[in-house]
């Protein structure tokens, strides 16, 4: 997967002074904070939860509904579209844009251990070889359009412990109520992605997902979501924290220049690869199927089956 080369030129044109940016300040992405605060993350969870609970049937309906607190800032007549792979990225960027927060994404992934006809189903997973930091002054709608071209389910097919040559957009969280929350992504290596919007009192995980006809549906996490070897990257994913460094602050408060750094796994308090290896004694990567799971000291029933489920 390779990000369209035209974006490098487009990013320059869309910065302050370009025709698209001057069409209206509401269209312009302005970075005003160097990182997402805890309050920003809580507000993002509330944003996703409200959209999910609105029972909207398309992303366009979601973002034009009263569940979206930013709806009145959008261009009249704008239509939002998304399939499943794009949905987490569009929601996250849209929120970052409206709140003046930094945003970066994987712009190129390649298969590990040889060529793959289709990176969405590469045998040994993928690795990130290129990233794109969205610059201050870019046109927000143009970035959403570029995300349609840049993102596929191949973007998620990455081993949880792989951080070279570049970190991925997501990290593997602990399996706990604090870590699995609205905004958490669910990746099924069969090629489908959803976004968690609620974890109810009984622990059921509710997520919504998009389809190729741009419709949205709601599901509950269950055995339909396939477990797979760690290199397939299946399961729950949280957005990796980012920070903008080396920037210049303009008189109007906007942050220009610099680059985005991503937190490593060891810096993230709720990082864990237990969903791949179990929460008991950690097996070797090649022996991941022998990992054991326990809750409150009691071993959980179930064993590995050939269909990839437990």
PDB file of C-alpha atoms in Angstrom:
ATOM      1  CA  UNK A   1       0.000   0.000   0.000  1.00  0.00           C
ATOM      2  CA  UNK A   2       1.486   3.325  -0.968  1.00  0.00           C
ATOM      3  CA  UNK A   3       0.139   6.769  -0.265  1.00  0.00           C
ATOM      4  CA  UNK A   4      -0.503   8.753  -3.477  1.00  0.00           C
ATOM      5  CA  UNK A   5       2.619  10.730  -4.304  1.00  0.00           C
ATOM      6  CA  UNK A   6       0.449  13.676  -5.284  1.00  0.00           C
ATOM      7  CA  UNK A   7      -0.261  14.337  -1.603  1.00  0.00           C
ATOM      8  CA  UNK A   8       3.216  15.792  -1.088  1.00  0.00           C
ATOM      9  CA  UNK A   9       2.383  18.494  -3.603  1.00  0.00           C
ATOM     10  CA  UNK A  10      -1.210  18.718  -2.415  1.00  0.00           C
ATOM     11  CA  UNK A  11      -0.101  19.300   1.174  1.00  0.00           C
ATOM     12  CA  UNK A  12       1.941  22.305   0.090  1.00  0.00           C
ATOM     13  CA  UNK A  13      -0.901  23.726  -2.001  1.00  0.00           C
ATOM     14  CA  UNK A  14      -3.396  23.211   0.810  1.00  0.00           C
ATOM     15  CA  UNK A  15      -1.323  25.043   3.404  1.00  0.00           C
ATOM     16  CA  UNK A  16      -2.085  28.636   4.355  1.00  0.00           C
ATOM     17  CA  UNK A  17      -2.156  30.798   1.263  1.00  0.00           C
ATOM     18  CA  UNK A  18      -3.368  27.983  -1.027  1.00  0.00           C
ATOM     19  CA  UNK A  19      -6.670  28.275  -2.840  1.00  0.00           C
ATOM     20  CA  UNK A  20      -8.392  25.486  -0.946  1.00  0.00           C
ATOM     21  CA  UNK A  21      -7.267  26.712   2.471  1.00  0.00           C
ATOM     22  CA  UNK A  22      -8.357  30.284   1.761  1.00  0.00           C
ATOM     23  CA  UNK A  23     -11.858  29.072   0.867  1.00  0.00           C
ATOM     24  CA  UNK A  24     -12.752  29.254   4.560  1.00  0.00           C
ATOM     25  CA  UNK A  25     -11.146  28.845   7.942  1.00  0.00           C
ATOM     26  CA  UNK A  26     -13.610  26.074   8.795  1.00  0.00           C
ATOM     27  CA  UNK A  27     -11.986  23.886   6.121  1.00  0.00           C
ATOM     28  CA  UNK A  28      -8.463  24.368   7.457  1.00  0.00           C
ATOM     29  CA  UNK A  29      -6.732  21.967   9.829  1.00  0.00           C
ATOM     30  CA  UNK A  30      -4.882  24.017  12.427  1.00  0.00           C
ATOM     31  CA  UNK A  31      -2.708  22.382  15.076  1.00  0.00           C
ATOM     32  CA  UNK A  32      -3.025  24.189  18.405  1.00  0.00           C
ATOM     33  CA  UNK A  33      -1.832  21.515  20.822  1.00  0.00           C
ATOM     34  CA  UNK A  34       1.326  19.410  20.702  1.00  0.00           C
ATOM     35  CA  UNK A  35      -0.374  16.249  22.007  1.00  0.00           C
ATOM     36  CA  UNK A  36      -3.700  14.707  23.002  1.00  0.00           C
ATOM     37  CA  UNK A  37      -4.388  15.339  26.688  1.00  0.00           C
ATOM     38  CA  UNK A  38      -6.264  12.924  28.940  1.00  0.00           C
ATOM     39  CA  UNK A  39      -9.266  15.234  28.579  1.00  0.00           C
ATOM     40  CA  UNK A  40      -9.010  15.042  24.774  1.00  0.00           C
ATOM     41  CA  UNK A  41      -8.982  11.252  24.929  1.00  0.00           C
ATOM     42  CA  UNK A  42     -12.022  11.237  27.235  1.00  0.00           C
ATOM     43  CA  UNK A  43     -13.843  13.596  24.897  1.00  0.00           C
ATOM     44  CA  UNK A  44     -12.958  11.391  21.933  1.00  0.00           C
ATOM     45  CA  UNK A  45     -14.438   8.395  23.752  1.00  0.00           C
ATOM     46  CA  UNK A  46     -17.593  10.425  24.433  1.00  0.00           C
ATOM     47  CA  UNK A  47     -17.701  11.456  20.764  1.00  0.00           C
ATOM     48  CA  UNK A  48     -17.527   7.851  19.528  1.00  0.00           C
ATOM     49  CA  UNK A  49     -19.963   6.630  22.177  1.00  0.00           C
ATOM     50  CA  UNK A  50     -22.531   9.267  21.190  1.00  0.00           C
ATOM     51  CA  UNK A  51     -22.273   8.362  17.510  1.00  0.00           C
ATOM     52  CA  UNK A  52     -22.655   4.655  18.239  1.00  0.00           C
ATOM     53  CA  UNK A  53     -25.626   5.148  20.529  1.00  0.00           C
ATOM     54  CA  UNK A  54     -27.357   7.398  17.990  1.00  0.00           C
ATOM     55  CA  UNK A  55     -28.041   4.292  15.905  1.00  0.00           C
ATOM     56  CA  UNK A  56     -27.144   6.175  12.708  1.00  0.00           C
ATOM     57  CA  UNK A  57     -27.043   4.044   9.571  1.00  0.00           C
ATOM     58  CA  UNK A  58     -24.200   5.772   7.646  1.00  0.00           C
ATOM     59  CA  UNK A  59     -21.204   7.879   8.597  1.00  0.00           C
ATOM     60  CA  UNK A  60     -22.783  10.806   6.762  1.00  0.00           C
ATOM     61  CA  UNK A  61     -25.913  10.577   8.905  1.00  0.00           C
ATOM     62  CA  UNK A  62     -23.760  10.185  12.034  1.00  0.00           C
ATOM     63  CA  UNK A  63     -21.701  13.309  11.421  1.00  0.00           C
ATOM     64  CA  UNK A  64     -24.704  15.408  10.411  1.00  0.00           C
ATOM     65  CA  UNK A  65     -26.694  14.307  13.473  1.00  0.00           C
ATOM     66  CA  UNK A  66     -27.054  15.969  16.858  1.00  0.00           C
ATOM     67  CA  UNK A  67     -24.677  13.300  18.225  1.00  0.00           C
ATOM     68  CA  UNK A  68     -21.794  15.179  16.559  1.00  0.00           C
ATOM     69  CA  UNK A  69     -20.959  18.365  18.508  1.00  0.00           C
ATOM     70  CA  UNK A  70     -18.954  19.702  15.525  1.00  0.00           C
ATOM     71  CA  UNK A  71     -21.687  19.348  12.893  1.00  0.00           C
ATOM     72  CA  UNK A  72     -22.290  23.095  12.571  1.00  0.00           C
ATOM     73  CA  UNK A  73     -18.639  23.728  11.643  1.00  0.00           C
ATOM     74  CA  UNK A  74     -18.775  21.633   8.461  1.00  0.00           C
ATOM     75  CA  UNK A  75     -19.154  22.842   4.907  1.00  0.00           C
ATOM     76  CA  UNK A  76     -22.799  22.894   3.814  1.00  0.00           C
ATOM     77  CA  UNK A  77     -23.641  19.885   1.670  1.00  0.00           C
ATOM     78  CA  UNK A  78     -20.506  17.891   2.508  1.00  0.00           C
ATOM     79  CA  UNK A  79     -21.005  14.115   2.282  1.00  0.00           C
ATOM     80  CA  UNK A  80     -18.955  11.745   4.466  1.00  0.00           C
ATOM     81  CA  UNK A  81     -18.302   8.208   3.235  1.00  0.00           C
ATOM     82  CA  UNK A  82     -16.368   5.333   4.763  1.00  0.00           C
ATOM     83  CA  UNK A  83     -15.866   1.607   4.519  1.00  0.00           C
ATOM     84  CA  UNK A  84     -14.728  -0.454   7.491  1.00  0.00           C
ATOM     85  CA  UNK A  85     -10.964   0.103   7.200  1.00  0.00           C
ATOM     86  CA  UNK A  86     -11.291   3.860   6.803  1.00  0.00           C
ATOM     87  CA  UNK A  87     -13.810   4.376   9.599  1.00  0.00           C
ATOM     88  CA  UNK A  88     -11.382   4.473  12.576  1.00  0.00           C
ATOM     89  CA  UNK A  89      -9.052   6.828  10.685  1.00  0.00           C
ATOM     90  CA  UNK A  90     -11.761   9.217   9.538  1.00  0.00           C
ATOM     91  CA  UNK A  91     -13.318   9.427  13.000  1.00  0.00           C
ATOM     92  CA  UNK A  92      -9.942  10.004  14.667  1.00  0.00           C
ATOM     93  CA  UNK A  93      -8.765  12.586  12.141  1.00  0.00           C
ATOM     94  CA  UNK A  94     -12.114  14.399  12.114  1.00  0.00           C
ATOM     95  CA  UNK A  95     -11.948  14.808  15.899  1.00  0.00           C
ATOM     96  CA  UNK A  96      -8.281  15.886  15.740  1.00  0.00           C
ATOM     97  CA  UNK A  97      -9.121  18.443  13.058  1.00  0.00           C
ATOM     98  CA  UNK A  98     -12.001  19.962  15.007  1.00  0.00           C
ATOM     99  CA  UNK A  99      -9.992  20.121  18.228  1.00  0.00           C
ATOM    100  CA  UNK A 100      -6.654  21.307  16.806  1.00  0.00           C
ATOM    101  CA  UNK A 101      -4.781  18.118  17.735  1.00  0.00           C
ATOM    102  CA  UNK A 102      -1.803  16.513  15.948  1.00  0.00           C
ATOM    103  CA  UNK A 103      -2.461  13.597  13.600  1.00  0.00           C
ATOM    104  CA  UNK A 104      -0.160  11.208  11.769  1.00  0.00           C
ATOM    105  CA  UNK A 105      -0.843   7.960   9.929  1.00  0.00           C
ATOM    106  CA  UNK A 106       0.800   5.041   8.171  1.00  0.00           C
ATOM    107  CA  UNK A 107       1.207   5.955   4.503  1.00  0.00           C
ATOM    108  CA  UNK A 108       3.009   2.804   3.364  1.00  0.00           C
ATOM    109  CA  UNK A 109       3.113  -0.787   4.572  1.00  0.00           C
ATOM    110  CA  UNK A 110       4.854  -3.778   3.013  1.00  0.00           C
ATOM    111  CA  UNK A 111       4.580  -7.486   3.700  1.00  0.00           C
ATOM    112  CA  UNK A 112       7.077  -9.148   6.017  1.00  0.00           C
ATOM    113  CA  UNK A 113       9.133 -12.072   4.802  1.00  0.00           C
ATOM    114  CA  UNK A 114       8.392 -11.825   1.118  1.00  0.00           C
ATOM    115  CA  UNK A 115       5.956 -10.454  -1.396  1.00  0.00           C
ATOM    116  CA  UNK A 116       2.214 -10.811  -0.986  1.00  0.00           C
ATOM    117  CA  UNK A 117      -0.329 -10.586  -3.767  1.00  0.00           C
ATOM    118  CA  UNK A 118      -2.712  -8.822  -1.417  1.00  0.00           C
ATOM    119  CA  UNK A 119      -1.341  -6.994   1.628  1.00  0.00           C
ATOM    120  CA  UNK A 120      -4.707  -7.348   3.344  1.00  0.00           C
ATOM    121  CA  UNK A 121      -4.012 -11.076   3.726  1.00  0.00           C
ATOM    122  CA  UNK A 122      -0.203 -11.261   3.870  1.00  0.00           C
ATOM    123  CA  UNK A 123       0.909 -14.539   5.451  1.00  0.00           C
ATOM    124  CA  UNK A 124       3.363 -13.029   7.945  1.00  0.00           C
ATOM    125  CA  UNK A 125       1.726  -9.668   8.405  1.00  0.00           C
ATOM    126  CA  UNK A 126       3.006  -6.237   7.404  1.00  0.00           C
ATOM    127  CA  UNK A 127       5.355  -3.553   8.616  1.00  0.00           C
ATOM    128  CA  UNK A 128       5.182   0.235   8.390  1.00  0.00           C
ATOM    129  CA  UNK A 129       7.791   1.810   6.117  1.00  0.00           C
ATOM    130  CA  UNK A 130       6.420   5.324   5.724  1.00  0.00           C
ATOM    131  CA  UNK A 131       4.295   7.769   7.732  1.00  0.00           C
ATOM    132  CA  UNK A 132       2.602  11.073   6.946  1.00  0.00           C
ATOM    133  CA  UNK A 133       2.236  13.894   9.462  1.00  0.00           C
ATOM    134  CA  UNK A 134      -0.740  16.045   8.496  1.00  0.00           C
ATOM    135  CA  UNK A 135       0.631  19.620   8.316  1.00  0.00           C
ATOM    136  CA  UNK A 136      -0.884  22.693   9.883  1.00  0.00           C
ATOM    137  CA  UNK A 137      -2.926  24.501   7.222  1.00  0.00           C
ATOM    138  CA  UNK A 138      -4.021  21.440   5.258  1.00  0.00           C
ATOM    139  CA  UNK A 139      -7.600  21.249   4.027  1.00  0.00           C
ATOM    140  CA  UNK A 140      -9.405  18.823   6.337  1.00  0.00           C
ATOM    141  CA  UNK A 141     -11.746  17.510   3.660  1.00  0.00           C
ATOM    142  CA  UNK A 142      -8.827  16.817   1.340  1.00  0.00           C
ATOM    143  CA  UNK A 143      -7.090  14.794   4.054  1.00  0.00           C
ATOM    144  CA  UNK A 144     -10.239  12.706   4.539  1.00  0.00           C
ATOM    145  CA  UNK A 145     -10.277  12.017   0.795  1.00  0.00           C
ATOM    146  CA  UNK A 146      -6.617  10.976   0.898  1.00  0.00           C
ATOM    147  CA  UNK A 147      -7.351   8.623   3.782  1.00  0.00           C
ATOM    148  CA  UNK A 148      -9.781   6.816   1.477  1.00  0.00           C
ATOM    149  CA  UNK A 149      -6.834   6.077  -0.830  1.00  0.00           C
ATOM    150  CA  UNK A 150      -4.206   5.383   1.825  1.00  0.00           C
ATOM    151  CA  UNK A 151      -5.948   3.061   4.264  1.00  0.00           C
ATOM    152  CA  UNK A 152      -7.012  -0.563   3.897  1.00  0.00           C
ATOM    153  CA  UNK A 153      -7.249  -3.499   6.268  1.00  0.00           C
ATOM    154  CA  UNK A 154      -3.541  -4.053   5.501  1.00  0.00           C
ATOM    155  CA  UNK A 155      -2.872  -1.058   7.775  1.00  0.00           C
ATOM    156  CA  UNK A 156      -3.956  -3.160  10.782  1.00  0.00           C
ATOM    157  CA  UNK A 157      -2.176  -6.449   9.951  1.00  0.00           C
ATOM    158  CA  UNK A 158       0.882  -5.830  12.127  1.00  0.00           C
ATOM    159  CA  UNK A 159       2.494  -7.822  14.957  1.00  0.00           C
ATOM    160  CA  UNK A 160       1.813  -6.126  18.338  1.00  0.00           C
ATOM    161  CA  UNK A 161       5.500  -6.065  19.291  1.00  0.00           C
ATOM    162  CA  UNK A 162       6.781  -4.820  15.937  1.00  0.00           C
ATOM    163  CA  UNK A 163       8.031  -1.221  16.165  1.00  0.00           C
ATOM    164  CA  UNK A 164      10.612  -1.165  13.359  1.00  0.00           C
ATOM    165  CA  UNK A 165      11.312   0.298  10.927  1.00  0.00           C
ATOM    166  CA  UNK A 166       8.456   2.506  12.193  1.00  0.00           C
ATOM    167  CA  UNK A 167       5.721   2.271  14.805  1.00  0.00           C
ATOM    168  CA  UNK A 168       2.222   1.450  13.673  1.00  0.00           C
ATOM    169  CA  UNK A 169      -0.759   3.696  14.367  1.00  0.00           C
ATOM    170  CA  UNK A 170      -2.083   1.334  17.040  1.00  0.00           C
ATOM    171  CA  UNK A 171      -0.930  -0.601  20.081  1.00  0.00           C
ATOM    172  CA  UNK A 172      -2.297  -3.748  21.693  1.00  0.00           C
ATOM    173  CA  UNK A 173      -4.094  -2.924  24.982  1.00  0.00           C
ATOM    174  CA  UNK A 174      -4.658  -4.962  28.110  1.00  0.00           C
ATOM    175  CA  UNK A 175      -7.904  -6.903  28.177  1.00  0.00           C
ATOM    176  CA  UNK A 176      -9.535  -4.807  30.887  1.00  0.00           C
ATOM    177  CA  UNK A 177     -12.515  -2.443  31.243  1.00  0.00           C
ATOM    178  CA  UNK A 178     -10.164   0.553  31.424  1.00  0.00           C
ATOM    179  CA  UNK A 179      -8.312  -0.347  28.232  1.00  0.00           C
ATOM    180  CA  UNK A 180     -11.155  -1.600  26.022  1.00  0.00           C
ATOM    181  CA  UNK A 181     -13.335   1.482  25.629  1.00  0.00           C
ATOM    182  CA  UNK A 182     -15.202   3.617  23.092  1.00  0.00           C
ATOM    183  CA  UNK A 183     -12.764   4.330  20.264  1.00  0.00           C
ATOM    184  CA  UNK A 184     -10.925   1.007  20.600  1.00  0.00           C
ATOM    185  CA  UNK A 185     -10.609  -0.673  17.204  1.00  0.00           C
ATOM    186  CA  UNK A 186     -11.533  -4.314  16.551  1.00  0.00           C
ATOM    187  CA  UNK A 187      -9.616  -6.001  13.727  1.00  0.00           C
ATOM    188  CA  UNK A 188     -10.732  -9.318  12.254  1.00  0.00           C
ATOM    189  CA  UNK A 189      -7.872 -10.664  10.071  1.00  0.00           C
ATOM    190  CA  UNK A 190     -10.446 -12.032   7.663  1.00  0.00           C
ATOM    191  CA  UNK A 191     -10.524  -8.411   6.531  1.00  0.00           C
ATOM    192  CA  UNK A 192     -13.004  -6.460   8.655  1.00  0.00           C
ATOM    193  CA  UNK A 193     -12.673  -3.614  11.152  1.00  0.00           C
ATOM    194  CA  UNK A 194     -15.022  -2.113  13.730  1.00  0.00           C
ATOM    195  CA  UNK A 195     -14.972   0.663  16.344  1.00  0.00           C
ATOM    196  CA  UNK A 196     -16.057  -0.016  19.933  1.00  0.00           C
ATOM    197  CA  UNK A 197     -18.705   2.442  21.177  1.00  0.00           C
ATOM    198  CA  UNK A 198     -19.820   0.772  24.414  1.00  0.00           C
ATOM    199  CA  UNK A 199     -18.828  -1.840  26.983  1.00  0.00           C
ATOM    200  CA  UNK A 200     -21.940  -2.604  29.012  1.00  0.00           C
ATOM    201  CA  UNK A 201     -22.258  -3.577  32.677  1.00  0.00           C
ATOM    202  CA  UNK A 202     -22.059  -7.276  31.820  1.00  0.00           C
ATOM    203  CA  UNK A 203     -18.833  -6.803  29.882  1.00  0.00           C
ATOM    204  CA  UNK A 204     -20.353  -7.152  26.417  1.00  0.00           C
ATOM    205  CA  UNK A 205     -18.420  -5.136  23.849  1.00  0.00           C
ATOM    206  CA  UNK A 206     -20.528  -3.271  21.307  1.00  0.00           C
ATOM    207  CA  UNK A 207     -18.983  -1.897  18.133  1.00  0.00           C
ATOM    208  CA  UNK A 208     -20.129  -0.440  14.859  1.00  0.00           C
ATOM    209  CA  UNK A 209     -18.604  -1.057  11.460  1.00  0.00           C
ATOM    210  CA  UNK A 210     -18.954   0.260   7.916  1.00  0.00           C
ATOM    211  CA  UNK A 211     -19.386  -1.582   4.647  1.00  0.00           C
ATOM    212  CA  UNK A 212     -18.547  -1.065   0.999  1.00  0.00           C
ATOM    213  CA  UNK A 213     -21.981   0.494   0.401  1.00  0.00           C
ATOM    214  CA  UNK A 214     -21.103   2.982   3.205  1.00  0.00           C
ATOM    215  CA  UNK A 215     -23.796   1.661   5.537  1.00  0.00           C
ATOM    216  CA  UNK A 216     -23.102   1.229   9.259  1.00  0.00           C
ATOM    217  CA  UNK A 217     -24.174  -1.705  11.383  1.00  0.00           C
ATOM    218  CA  UNK A 218     -23.781  -2.575  15.041  1.00  0.00           C
ATOM    219  CA  UNK A 219     -22.439  -5.844  16.438  1.00  0.00           C
ATOM    220  CA  UNK A 220     -21.436  -7.441  19.724  1.00  0.00           C
ATOM    221  CA  UNK A 221     -17.928  -8.886  19.997  1.00  0.00           C
ATOM    222  CA  UNK A 222     -18.109 -12.694  19.995  1.00  0.00           C
ATOM    223  CA  UNK A 223     -16.579 -15.801  18.403  1.00  0.00           C
ATOM    224  CA  UNK A 224     -17.250 -14.461  14.932  1.00  0.00           C
ATOM    225  CA  UNK A 225     -14.081 -12.369  15.364  1.00  0.00           C
ATOM    226  CA  UNK A 226     -11.184 -14.660  14.472  1.00  0.00           C
ATOM    227  CA  UNK A 227      -8.118 -15.213  16.659  1.00  0.00           C
ATOM    228  CA  UNK A 228      -4.875 -15.533  14.693  1.00  0.00           C
ATOM    229  CA  UNK A 229      -1.112 -15.716  15.092  1.00  0.00           C
ATOM    230  CA  UNK A 230       0.419 -12.490  16.443  1.00  0.00           C
ATOM    231  CA  UNK A 231       1.854 -11.376  13.079  1.00  0.00           C
ATOM    232  CA  UNK A 232      -1.740 -11.115  11.818  1.00  0.00           C
ATOM    233  CA  UNK A 233      -2.447  -8.375  14.341  1.00  0.00           C
ATOM    234  CA  UNK A 234      -5.974  -9.573  15.135  1.00  0.00           C
ATOM    235  CA  UNK A 235      -8.038  -8.278  18.015  1.00  0.00           C
ATOM    236  CA  UNK A 236      -8.252  -5.011  19.928  1.00  0.00           C
ATOM    237  CA  UNK A 237      -6.208  -1.935  19.072  1.00  0.00           C
ATOM    238  CA  UNK A 238      -5.944   1.490  20.682  1.00  0.00           C
ATOM    239  CA  UNK A 239      -4.565   4.593  19.045  1.00  0.00           C
ATOM    240  CA  UNK A 240      -0.901   5.076  19.833  1.00  0.00           C
ATOM    241  CA  UNK A 241      -0.270   8.397  21.645  1.00  0.00           C
ATOM    242  CA  UNK A 242       1.515  11.040  19.542  1.00  0.00           C
ATOM    243  CA  UNK A 243       3.395  14.242  20.276  1.00  0.00           C
ATOM    244  CA  UNK A 244       4.466  17.059  17.973  1.00  0.00           C
ATOM    245  CA  UNK A 245       8.094  18.118  18.515  1.00  0.00           C
ATOM    246  CA  UNK A 246      10.354  20.748  16.957  1.00  0.00           C
ATOM    247  CA  UNK A 247       7.471  23.041  16.022  1.00  0.00           C
ATOM    248  CA  UNK A 248       7.193  26.824  15.928  1.00  0.00           C
ATOM    249  CA  UNK A 249       4.251  28.583  17.553  1.00  0.00           C
ATOM    250  CA  UNK A 250       2.809  31.446  15.543  1.00  0.00           C
ATOM    251  CA  UNK A 251       1.415  34.633  17.069  1.00  0.00           C
ATOM    252  CA  UNK A 252      -2.119  33.272  16.589  1.00  0.00           C
ATOM    253  CA  UNK A 253      -1.251  30.154  18.610  1.00  0.00           C
ATOM    254  CA  UNK A 254      -1.053  27.665  15.714  1.00  0.00           C
ATOM    255  CA  UNK A 255       1.853  25.181  15.736  1.00  0.00           C
ATOM    256  CA  UNK A 256       3.752  24.905  12.459  1.00  0.00           C
ATOM    257  CA  UNK A 257       6.587  22.679  11.297  1.00  0.00           C
ATOM    258  CA  UNK A 258       8.209  19.992  13.406  1.00  0.00           C
ATOM    259  CA  UNK A 259       7.383  16.317  13.237  1.00  0.00           C
ATOM    260  CA  UNK A 260       5.273  13.814  15.124  1.00  0.00           C
ATOM    261  CA  UNK A 261       6.776  11.185  17.407  1.00  0.00           C
ATOM    262  CA  UNK A 262       4.816   8.125  18.531  1.00  0.00           C
ATOM    263  CA  UNK A 263       5.067   6.562  21.963  1.00  0.00           C
ATOM    264  CA  UNK A 264       6.767   3.183  22.069  1.00  0.00           C
ATOM    265  CA  UNK A 265       5.095   0.146  23.598  1.00  0.00           C
ATOM    266  CA  UNK A 266       7.188   0.416  26.740  1.00  0.00           C
ATOM    267  CA  UNK A 267       6.003   4.006  27.302  1.00  0.00           C
ATOM    268  CA  UNK A 268       2.314   3.084  27.173  1.00  0.00           C
ATOM    269  CA  UNK A 269       0.865   2.131  30.563  1.00  0.00           C
ATOM    270  CA  UNK A 270      -1.864  -0.165  29.258  1.00  0.00           C
ATOM    271  CA  UNK A 271       0.126  -1.856  26.489  1.00  0.00           C
ATOM    272  CA  UNK A 272      -0.068  -5.639  26.651  1.00  0.00           C
ATOM    273  CA  UNK A 273       0.240  -8.468  24.164  1.00  0.00           C
ATOM    274  CA  UNK A 274      -1.774 -10.821  26.393  1.00  0.00           C
ATOM    275  CA  UNK A 275      -4.609 -11.096  23.861  1.00  0.00           C
ATOM    276  CA  UNK A 276      -2.121 -12.863  21.575  1.00  0.00           C
ATOM    277  CA  UNK A 277      -0.146 -14.936  24.098  1.00  0.00           C
ATOM    278  CA  UNK A 278      -2.477 -15.295  27.078  1.00  0.00           C
ATOM    279  CA  UNK A 279      -2.109 -13.765  30.530  1.00  0.00           C
ATOM    280  CA  UNK A 280      -0.263 -16.737  32.025  1.00  0.00           C
ATOM    281  CA  UNK A 281       3.332 -17.725  31.348  1.00  0.00           C
ATOM    282  CA  UNK A 282       4.184 -16.216  27.980  1.00  0.00           C
ATOM    283  CA  UNK A 283       4.892 -18.801  25.279  1.00  0.00           C
ATOM    284  CA  UNK A 284       7.319 -18.224  22.447  1.00  0.00           C
ATOM    285  CA  UNK A 285       5.984 -16.417  19.413  1.00  0.00           C
ATOM    286  CA  UNK A 286       5.893 -19.599  17.353  1.00  0.00           C
ATOM    287  CA  UNK A 287       3.993 -21.373  20.134  1.00  0.00           C
ATOM    288  CA  UNK A 288       1.383 -18.680  20.735  1.00  0.00           C
ATOM    289  CA  UNK A 289      -1.490 -21.229  20.608  1.00  0.00           C
ATOM    290  CA  UNK A 290      -0.334 -22.682  23.918  1.00  0.00           C
ATOM    291  CA  UNK A 291      -0.947 -19.411  25.742  1.00  0.00           C
ATOM    292  CA  UNK A 292      -3.348 -19.708  28.685  1.00  0.00           C
ATOM    293  CA  UNK A 293      -6.016 -17.314  29.922  1.00  0.00           C
ATOM    294  CA  UNK A 294      -7.276 -16.918  33.487  1.00  0.00           C
ATOM    295  CA  UNK A 295      -9.710 -14.602  35.269  1.00  0.00           C
ATOM    296  CA  UNK A 296      -9.346 -13.976  38.996  1.00  0.00           C
ATOM    297  CA  UNK A 297      -6.990 -16.930  39.189  1.00  0.00           C
ATOM    298  CA  UNK A 298      -9.389 -19.317  37.471  1.00  0.00           C
ATOM    299  CA  UNK A 299      -8.420 -20.811  34.121  1.00  0.00           C
ATOM    300  CA  UNK A 300     -10.875 -20.025  31.342  1.00  0.00           C
ATOM    301  CA  UNK A 301     -12.409 -22.905  29.461  1.00  0.00           C
ATOM    302  CA  UNK A 302     -11.771 -23.411  25.762  1.00  0.00           C
ATOM    303  CA  UNK A 303      -8.923 -24.465  23.558  1.00  0.00           C
ATOM    304  CA  UNK A 304      -7.486 -23.678  20.174  1.00  0.00           C
ATOM    305  CA  UNK A 305      -9.458 -24.987  17.220  1.00  0.00           C
ATOM    306  CA  UNK A 306      -8.415 -25.245  13.605  1.00  0.00           C
ATOM    307  CA  UNK A 307     -10.920 -22.592  12.566  1.00  0.00           C
ATOM    308  CA  UNK A 308      -8.975 -20.013  14.538  1.00  0.00           C
ATOM    309  CA  UNK A 309     -11.422 -19.643  17.445  1.00  0.00           C
ATOM    310  CA  UNK A 310     -11.289 -20.694  21.081  1.00  0.00           C
TER     311      UNK A 310
END
